[in-house]
Coordinates of C-alpha atoms and ligand atoms in Angstrom, one line a residue:
M1 CA 84.3 -9.7 45.7
G2 CA 86.8 -12.4 45.0
V3 CA 89.3 -12.5 42.2
N4 CA 90.0 -15.7 40.3
S5 CA 92.5 -16.6 37.6
M6 CA 89.8 -16.4 34.9
D7 CA 88.7 -13.0 36.0
E8 CA 90.7 -11.0 33.6
I9 CA 90.6 -9.1 30.3
R10 CA 93.2 -8.4 27.7
V11 CA 93.5 -5.0 26.1
T12 CA 95.6 -4.1 23.1
G13 CA 96.2 -0.4 23.2
G14 CA 97.5 2.5 21.1
K15 CA 94.4 3.4 19.1
P16 CA 92.5 6.6 19.7
L17 CA 88.9 5.9 20.5
R18 CA 86.3 7.3 18.1
G19 CA 82.6 7.1 17.8
S20 CA 79.3 7.5 19.8
V21 CA 78.3 5.9 23.0
S22 CA 75.3 6.0 25.4
V23 CA 76.0 5.8 29.1
Q24 CA 74.2 3.4 31.4
G25 CA 71.8 4.3 34.2
S26 CA 73.6 5.5 37.3
K27 CA 74.7 2.9 39.9
N28 CA 74.8 5.4 42.7
A29 CA 71.3 6.7 41.9
A30 CA 69.8 3.2 41.3
L31 CA 70.9 1.6 44.6
P32 CA 69.2 4.1 47.0
M33 CA 66.1 4.1 44.7
M34 CA 66.0 0.4 45.1
A35 CA 66.1 0.8 48.9
A36 CA 63.4 3.4 48.7
S37 CA 61.1 0.9 46.9
L38 CA 61.0 -1.1 50.1
L39 CA 58.9 1.8 51.6
H40 CA 55.9 0.9 49.4
R41 CA 54.0 -2.3 49.9
G42 CA 53.5 -3.1 46.2
V43 CA 55.2 -2.7 42.9
S44 CA 57.8 0.0 41.9
V45 CA 59.7 0.3 38.6
L46 CA 63.2 1.6 37.9
R47 CA 63.5 2.2 34.2
G48 CA 66.8 2.0 32.5
C49 CA 68.4 0.4 35.5
P50 CA 72.0 -0.8 35.0
K51 CA 72.6 -4.5 35.0
I52 CA 75.6 -4.5 37.2
A53 CA 76.9 -6.7 40.0
D54 CA 76.0 -4.1 42.8
V55 CA 72.4 -3.8 41.5
Y56 CA 72.1 -7.6 41.4
C57 CA 73.4 -7.7 44.9
M58 CA 70.8 -5.2 46.2
E59 CA 68.2 -7.2 44.3
E60 CA 69.3 -10.3 46.2
I61 CA 69.0 -8.5 49.5
L62 CA 65.5 -7.3 48.8
K63 CA 64.5 -10.8 47.9
E64 CA 66.0 -12.0 51.1
L65 CA 63.5 -9.6 52.8
G66 CA 60.7 -11.1 50.9
A67 CA 60.4 -8.9 47.8
S68 CA 59.9 -10.4 44.3
T69 CA 61.8 -8.8 41.5
W70 CA 61.9 -9.2 37.7
W71 CA 63.4 -7.5 34.7
R72 CA 61.9 -6.4 31.4
G73 CA 64.9 -5.4 29.3
N74 CA 66.6 -2.8 31.6
D75 CA 63.5 -2.0 33.5
L76 CA 63.6 -3.4 37.0
Y77 CA 60.4 -4.3 38.8
L78 CA 60.4 -4.6 42.5
D79 CA 57.3 -6.0 44.3
C80 CA 57.8 -5.3 47.9
A81 CA 54.3 -6.2 49.1
G82 CA 55.6 -9.1 51.1
A83 CA 59.0 -7.8 52.0
D84 CA 58.4 -8.0 55.8
R85 CA 61.3 -10.1 56.8
T86 CA 63.7 -8.0 58.9
E87 CA 67.0 -9.8 58.8
V88 CA 69.7 -9.7 56.2
P89 CA 72.7 -12.1 56.7
G90 CA 76.3 -10.8 56.5
D91 CA 77.2 -12.8 53.5
K92 CA 74.8 -10.6 51.5
T93 CA 75.5 -7.2 53.1
G94 CA 79.2 -7.8 53.1
K95 CA 79.3 -7.6 49.3
M96 CA 78.5 -4.0 49.1
R97 CA 78.6 -0.7 50.9
S98 CA 75.1 0.5 50.0
S99 CA 73.4 -2.4 51.9
V100 CA 73.6 -0.2 55.0
I101 CA 71.0 2.3 53.7
L102 CA 68.4 -0.4 53.9
L103 CA 68.4 -0.1 57.7
G104 CA 66.6 3.2 57.6
A105 CA 64.1 1.9 55.1
M106 CA 63.6 -1.3 57.2
L107 CA 63.0 0.8 60.4
G108 CA 60.6 3.1 58.5
R109 CA 58.6 0.1 57.2
N110 CA 58.7 -2.4 60.0
R111 CA 60.3 -0.7 63.0
K112 CA 63.1 -3.2 63.2
G113 CA 66.0 -4.5 61.3
L114 CA 69.0 -6.8 61.8
M115 CA 71.8 -6.8 59.2
G116 CA 75.4 -7.9 58.6
Y117 CA 78.0 -5.3 58.3
P118 CA 78.3 -3.6 54.9
G119 CA 81.2 -4.3 52.6
G120 CA 82.3 -2.5 49.5
C121 CA 85.4 -1.3 47.8
V122 CA 88.5 -1.1 50.1
I123 CA 89.4 2.6 49.5
G124 CA 89.6 3.7 53.1
R125 CA 88.1 3.0 56.5
R126 CA 84.5 3.7 55.4
P127 CA 82.9 3.7 58.9
I128 CA 79.1 3.8 59.4
D129 CA 79.0 6.0 62.5
L130 CA 77.1 8.8 60.7
H131 CA 74.5 6.3 59.4
L132 CA 73.9 5.0 63.0
Y133 CA 74.0 8.6 64.4
V134 CA 71.0 9.7 62.2
L135 CA 68.9 6.6 63.1
K136 CA 69.6 7.0 66.8
K137 CA 68.7 10.7 66.7
M138 CA 65.3 9.6 65.2
G139 CA 64.7 7.3 68.1
A140 CA 66.2 3.9 67.1
S141 CA 68.0 1.8 69.6
I142 CA 71.0 0.2 68.0
A143 CA 73.2 -2.6 69.1
D144 CA 76.3 -2.9 67.0
G145 CA 78.8 -5.7 67.4
E146 CA 79.9 -9.2 66.3
G147 CA 79.6 -8.2 62.6
Y148 CA 75.9 -7.4 63.0
I149 CA 73.9 -4.2 63.5
S150 CA 70.5 -4.6 65.1
A151 CA 68.0 -1.7 65.3
V152 CA 64.6 -1.3 66.7
C153 CA 62.3 1.7 67.3
P154 CA 58.8 2.8 67.9
R155 CA 57.7 4.9 64.9
L156 CA 60.7 7.0 64.0
A157 CA 60.3 10.6 65.1
G158 CA 61.2 13.6 63.1
T159 CA 63.8 15.9 64.6
E160 CA 66.6 18.3 63.6
I161 CA 69.9 16.5 62.8
L162 CA 73.2 18.2 62.1
F163 CA 75.6 15.9 60.4
P164 CA 79.1 16.4 61.8
K165 CA 80.4 15.9 58.3
S166 CA 78.9 15.5 54.8
S167 CA 78.2 12.0 53.8
V168 CA 76.3 10.8 50.7
G169 CA 75.2 7.5 52.2
A170 CA 74.3 9.0 55.7
T171 CA 72.2 11.7 54.0
E172 CA 70.4 9.0 52.0
Q173 CA 69.9 7.0 55.2
G174 CA 68.4 10.1 56.9
I175 CA 66.0 10.7 54.0
L176 CA 64.9 7.1 53.8
A177 CA 64.2 7.0 57.6
A178 CA 62.4 10.4 57.6
V179 CA 59.8 10.0 54.8
L180 CA 57.6 7.7 56.9
A181 CA 58.6 9.2 60.3
E182 CA 56.3 11.1 62.6
G183 CA 56.4 14.9 62.1
E184 CA 59.2 17.0 60.5
T185 CA 62.8 16.0 60.1
V186 CA 65.4 18.7 59.2
L187 CA 68.7 17.4 58.0
C188 CA 71.5 19.9 58.2
R189 CA 74.9 19.8 56.5
C190 CA 73.6 17.3 54.0
A191 CA 75.5 16.0 51.0
C192 CA 74.4 17.8 47.8
E193 CA 75.4 15.1 45.3
P194 CA 73.0 14.7 42.3
E195 CA 72.2 11.2 43.5
I196 CA 70.5 12.7 46.6
V197 CA 68.4 14.8 44.4
W198 CA 67.4 11.8 42.2
L199 CA 66.5 9.8 45.3
C200 CA 64.3 12.7 46.6
R201 CA 62.6 13.1 43.2
Y202 CA 61.8 9.4 43.2
L203 CA 60.4 9.5 46.8
K204 CA 58.4 12.6 45.9
K205 CA 56.8 10.6 43.0
M206 CA 55.9 8.0 45.6
G207 CA 54.2 10.7 47.7
A208 CA 56.9 11.8 50.1
K209 CA 57.1 15.4 51.2
I210 CA 60.6 16.7 50.8
Q211 CA 62.1 20.2 50.3
G212 CA 65.6 21.5 49.8
E213 CA 67.2 18.5 48.2
G214 CA 70.5 19.5 46.5
S215 CA 71.1 22.1 49.2
R216 CA 72.8 21.7 52.6
E217 CA 69.4 21.6 54.4
I218 CA 66.6 19.1 53.6
R219 CA 63.2 19.3 55.3
I220 CA 61.0 16.2 55.3
Q221 CA 57.4 16.0 56.5
G222 CA 56.6 12.4 57.4
V223 CA 53.6 10.8 55.7
E224 CA 51.7 7.6 56.7
T225 CA 52.2 5.6 53.5
L226 CA 53.9 5.9 50.1
S227 CA 52.6 4.7 46.7
G228 CA 54.6 2.8 44.0
G229 CA 57.6 4.5 42.4
D230 CA 58.1 4.6 38.7
M231 CA 61.1 6.6 37.3
K232 CA 63.9 6.5 34.8
V233 CA 67.3 6.0 36.4
P234 CA 69.4 9.0 35.4
A235 CA 72.5 8.7 33.2
D236 CA 75.6 7.7 35.2
R237 CA 77.9 10.8 35.6
I238 CA 80.8 8.7 36.7
A239 CA 80.5 6.3 33.8
A240 CA 80.2 9.3 31.4
G241 CA 83.3 10.8 33.0
T242 CA 85.2 7.5 32.7
Y243 CA 84.4 7.4 29.0
L244 CA 85.5 11.0 28.5
C245 CA 88.8 10.0 30.3
A246 CA 89.2 7.1 27.8
A247 CA 88.9 9.6 24.9
A248 CA 91.5 11.8 26.6
A249 CA 93.9 9.0 27.5
T250 CA 93.9 7.7 23.9
R251 CA 93.7 11.2 22.3
G252 CA 90.5 10.2 20.7
K253 CA 87.2 11.9 20.0
I254 CA 83.8 10.6 21.3
V255 CA 80.2 11.6 21.4
I256 CA 78.2 10.9 24.6
E257 CA 74.6 10.5 23.4
N258 CA 72.9 11.0 26.7
P259 CA 75.2 13.1 29.0
P260 CA 74.1 13.7 32.6
E261 CA 73.0 17.3 32.5
G262 CA 75.0 19.8 34.5
E263 CA 76.5 17.1 36.7
L264 CA 80.0 17.1 35.2
D265 CA 81.0 20.7 35.3
A266 CA 84.0 20.4 37.7
F267 CA 85.3 17.5 35.6
L268 CA 84.8 19.3 32.3
Q269 CA 86.8 22.3 33.6
V270 CA 89.7 19.9 34.3
Y271 CA 89.2 18.3 30.9
R272 CA 89.8 21.7 29.3
K273 CA 92.8 22.5 31.5
I274 CA 94.7 19.4 30.3
G275 CA 94.0 20.3 26.6
G276 CA 90.7 18.5 25.9
Q277 CA 87.8 20.2 24.2
Y278 CA 84.1 19.7 24.4
E279 CA 80.8 21.1 23.3
G280 CA 77.2 20.3 23.9
K281 CA 75.1 20.0 20.8
S282 CA 71.5 18.8 20.4
G283 CA 71.6 17.2 23.9
K284 CA 74.8 15.3 23.1
L285 CA 78.3 15.9 24.4
I286 CA 81.1 15.9 21.9
A287 CA 84.5 15.5 23.5
D288 CA 87.8 15.8 21.7
G289 CA 90.8 14.5 23.5
S290 CA 93.3 14.9 20.6
G291 CA 94.9 18.0 22.1
V292 CA 95.3 16.6 25.6
R293 CA 98.9 17.4 26.6
F294 CA 99.1 19.6 29.7
P295 CA 99.9 18.2 33.2
L296 CA 97.8 19.4 36.1
P297 CA 99.7 21.4 38.7
F298 CA 97.1 20.7 41.4
L299 CA 93.7 19.1 41.7
E300 CA 91.9 18.0 44.8
T301 CA 88.8 15.9 45.1
E302 CA 85.9 17.5 46.9
E303 CA 82.2 17.0 47.7
Y304 CA 79.8 17.9 45.0
P305 CA 79.9 20.3 43.1
G306 CA 83.7 19.8 43.3
F307 CA 85.8 17.3 41.4
P308 CA 84.3 13.8 42.3
T309 CA 86.5 11.3 44.1
D310 CA 85.1 8.5 41.8
L311 CA 86.7 10.1 38.8
Q312 CA 90.1 10.6 40.5
S313 CA 91.5 7.3 39.4
P314 CA 90.3 7.6 35.7
L315 CA 91.8 11.0 35.7
M316 CA 95.1 9.7 37.1
A317 CA 95.2 7.2 34.2
V318 CA 94.9 10.2 31.8
L319 CA 97.6 12.1 33.6
A320 CA 99.9 9.0 33.5
T321 CA 99.9 9.6 29.7
I322 CA 100.9 13.3 29.9
P323 CA 104.7 14.1 30.2
G324 CA 105.4 16.5 33.0
E325 CA 104.3 16.4 36.6
S326 CA 100.7 16.5 37.9
H327 CA 99.6 16.6 41.5
I328 CA 96.3 15.1 42.9
R329 CA 95.1 15.4 46.5
E330 CA 92.4 12.9 47.5
N331 CA 90.3 14.4 50.3
I332 CA 87.3 12.0 50.5
F333 CA 88.8 8.5 51.0
E334 CA 92.2 7.8 52.7
D335 CA 93.3 4.9 50.5
R336 CA 92.3 5.6 46.9
F337 CA 95.6 5.4 45.1
K338 CA 96.0 1.6 44.9
L339 CA 96.4 1.8 41.1
A340 CA 99.5 4.0 41.3
G341 CA 101.8 0.9 41.6
E342 CA 100.1 -0.7 38.6
L343 CA 100.5 2.5 36.5
N344 CA 104.1 2.5 37.4
K345 CA 104.5 -1.1 36.0
M346 CA 103.2 0.3 32.7
G347 CA 105.9 3.0 32.6
A348 CA 104.4 6.0 34.5
S349 CA 106.0 7.4 37.6
V350 CA 103.5 8.0 40.4
A351 CA 104.7 8.8 43.9
V352 CA 102.2 8.6 46.7
S353 CA 102.4 10.2 50.1
G354 CA 99.3 10.0 52.3
R355 CA 96.5 11.8 50.5
D356 CA 98.8 13.2 47.8
A357 CA 100.0 11.7 44.5
W358 CA 102.5 13.2 42.1
I359 CA 102.2 11.8 38.7
R360 CA 105.0 11.9 36.1
G361 CA 103.3 10.8 32.9
N362 CA 104.8 8.9 30.0
A363 CA 103.5 9.5 26.4
S364 CA 104.2 5.8 25.6
L365 CA 103.0 3.6 28.4
S366 CA 103.6 -0.1 27.7
G367 CA 101.3 -3.0 28.2
C368 CA 102.0 -5.6 30.9
E369 CA 100.1 -7.6 33.5
V370 CA 98.3 -5.5 36.1
K371 CA 95.7 -6.1 38.8
A372 CA 92.6 -4.2 39.7
E373 CA 91.8 -4.0 43.4
E374 CA 88.7 -1.9 43.4
L375 CA 86.0 -0.6 41.0
R376 CA 87.2 2.8 39.8
G377 CA 90.9 2.0 40.0
G378 CA 90.1 -1.1 37.8
A379 CA 88.3 1.0 35.2
A380 CA 91.3 3.4 35.2
L381 CA 93.6 0.5 34.4
I382 CA 91.5 -0.3 31.3
L383 CA 92.0 3.4 30.2
A384 CA 95.7 3.2 30.7
A385 CA 95.8 -0.1 28.8
L386 CA 93.8 1.4 25.9
A387 CA 96.4 4.2 25.7
A388 CA 99.5 1.9 26.1
Q389 CA 101.5 0.3 23.4
G390 CA 101.1 -3.5 23.2
S391 CA 98.9 -5.8 25.2
T392 CA 97.9 -5.5 28.9
V393 CA 96.2 -8.2 30.9
I394 CA 94.0 -6.8 33.7
K395 CA 93.3 -9.1 36.5
G396 CA 90.4 -8.5 39.0
Y397 CA 88.0 -7.5 36.3
S398 CA 85.0 -8.5 38.5
F399 CA 85.6 -5.3 40.5
V400 CA 84.9 -3.3 37.4
R401 CA 81.7 -5.2 36.7
R402 CA 80.3 -4.0 40.0
G403 CA 79.7 -0.6 38.5
Y404 CA 80.1 -0.7 34.6
E405 CA 77.4 -2.5 32.6
H406 CA 79.1 -2.7 29.2
I407 CA 82.5 -1.1 29.5
C408 CA 84.3 -3.7 27.3
R409 CA 81.5 -3.7 24.7
D410 CA 81.4 0.1 24.6
F411 CA 85.2 0.6 24.3
A412 CA 85.2 -2.1 21.6
A413 CA 82.4 -0.2 19.7
L414 CA 84.7 2.9 20.0
G415 CA 87.5 1.0 18.3
G416 CA 89.3 -0.3 21.4
I417 CA 90.7 -3.9 21.2
I418 CA 89.4 -5.7 24.2
E419 CA 89.1 -9.4 24.8
D420 CA 87.4 -10.9 27.7
T421 CA 89.6 -13.9 28.5
G422 CA 87.6 -15.0 31.5
T423 CA 84.5 -16.9 31.9
T424 CA 82.8 -14.5 34.3
Ligands
UD1_1 C1 79.1 7.4 48.0 C2 79.2 6.7 46.6 C3 80.7 6.6 46.2 C4 81.4 8.0 46.3 C5 81.1 8.6 47.7 C6 81.7 10.0 47.8 C7 77.3 5.3 46.5 C8 76.8 3.9 46.4 N1 78.6 5.4 46.6 O1 79.7 6.5 48.9 O2 80.8 6.1 44.9 O3 82.8 7.8 46.2 O4 79.7 8.7 47.9 O5 81.1 10.8 46.8 O6 76.6 6.2 46.3 N2 82.1 8.6 56.5 C9 82.2 8.5 57.8 N3 81.2 7.9 58.6 C10 80.0 7.4 57.9 C11 79.9 7.5 56.5 C12 80.9 8.1 55.8 O7 83.2 8.9 58.4 O8 79.1 6.9 58.6 C13 83.2 9.2 55.7 C14 83.7 8.2 54.7 O9 84.7 7.4 55.3 C15 84.3 9.2 53.7 C16 83.4 10.4 53.7 O10 82.6 10.2 54.9 O11 85.6 9.6 54.1 C17 82.4 10.4 52.6 O12 81.8 9.2 52.4 P1 80.3 9.0 51.9 O13 79.9 10.3 51.3 O14 79.4 8.5 53.0 O15 80.4 7.9 50.8 P2 79.5 6.7 50.5 O16 78.0 7.1 50.7 O17 80.0 5.5 51.1

């Protein structure tokens, strides 16, 4: 996604955030649910779907295939009755990573698909070999080159597939391909992220036969057809974690009205370690960041249920406000420390070597001009700016809008001073 000169926000920091906030529907759950909707030749509904750039982009791709879509408030209706075109051009798929999971759904539905290469945040190499591996194992012939991937198959056939490594997207790809395949598919060494479980719940509502989601082994019995899906998109655990980090960075206190249940445990343990407190009450999560003051000797990102890579940057922004040295190791993506240099401009001292970052925090960061280069790193810069003295201009705000529906509005409602200086 491009960055233009108007694509910026100004944040005046130094005030602890206070108040209540609801979190949006989950981006990473909504996108595969949208892809799953292609497997029914009729209308499906995703309730409480976030209105974010990545969802709009997936909507555009589905329309390109022949679907009609419309919104009622935040409910997204997808009519895939006529979505029988089988080609998606690269200018559409290049805007986001998740476009690639449509390939399994296209094969399941029409036995062929041609699509441009997926894009997405530049946080590492992000190959798609595991996605293609699972489709080939199920009988697809794939030609991959010149920026396009083309796949054809007879009806996909169930088989046993052992993933060489755990991948959220490739697990989703396998599930989407298997639900309409012939016979039983057993996916081994699957990712266990909550978004996999939500996708399976949605598909089961559509009539799919799936067992074991959320564990390392998922068994899927192929069926002939699926009916329409209708489900609420779950609360976004990463957006919730980002807001909790904002409370910590500003030493504020916030209430999350609709916290994702049980999905933030690893994050909350870390929250406590750095001096934050939290309690669950009447279905709400009350988080008090006023006591945040302890650096973190060591933290590494891991697959679920470990600490999520998507909250690594927001956490780094918090650690940048804590005097003393913290150490983070990023195990999932190779290049996810792009914000370090920007935090240093604001007065932190972050040293990066390969997958490791050592953060020497500064209790009084100061505002300046910084640039977001990807989604979560961009959100983290907003947190640092909310904590900093003076005013910060954050360029590249469109990266943040890919995943957060109302981040500026929400932080403003919590007392943050944010001005959208752009036109976008
Ligand atoms: C998803 C999430 C993203 C999150 C990530 C890890 C969505 C839309 N995005 O991304 O927010 O940060 O999970 O929790 O849900 N890999 C390969 N070959 C492949 C696929 C992946 O080597 O074919 C590698 C990746 O480069 C990475 C690791 O596997 O190092 C994990 O990636 P994966 O779990 O696939 O992440 P995504 O599904 O892209």
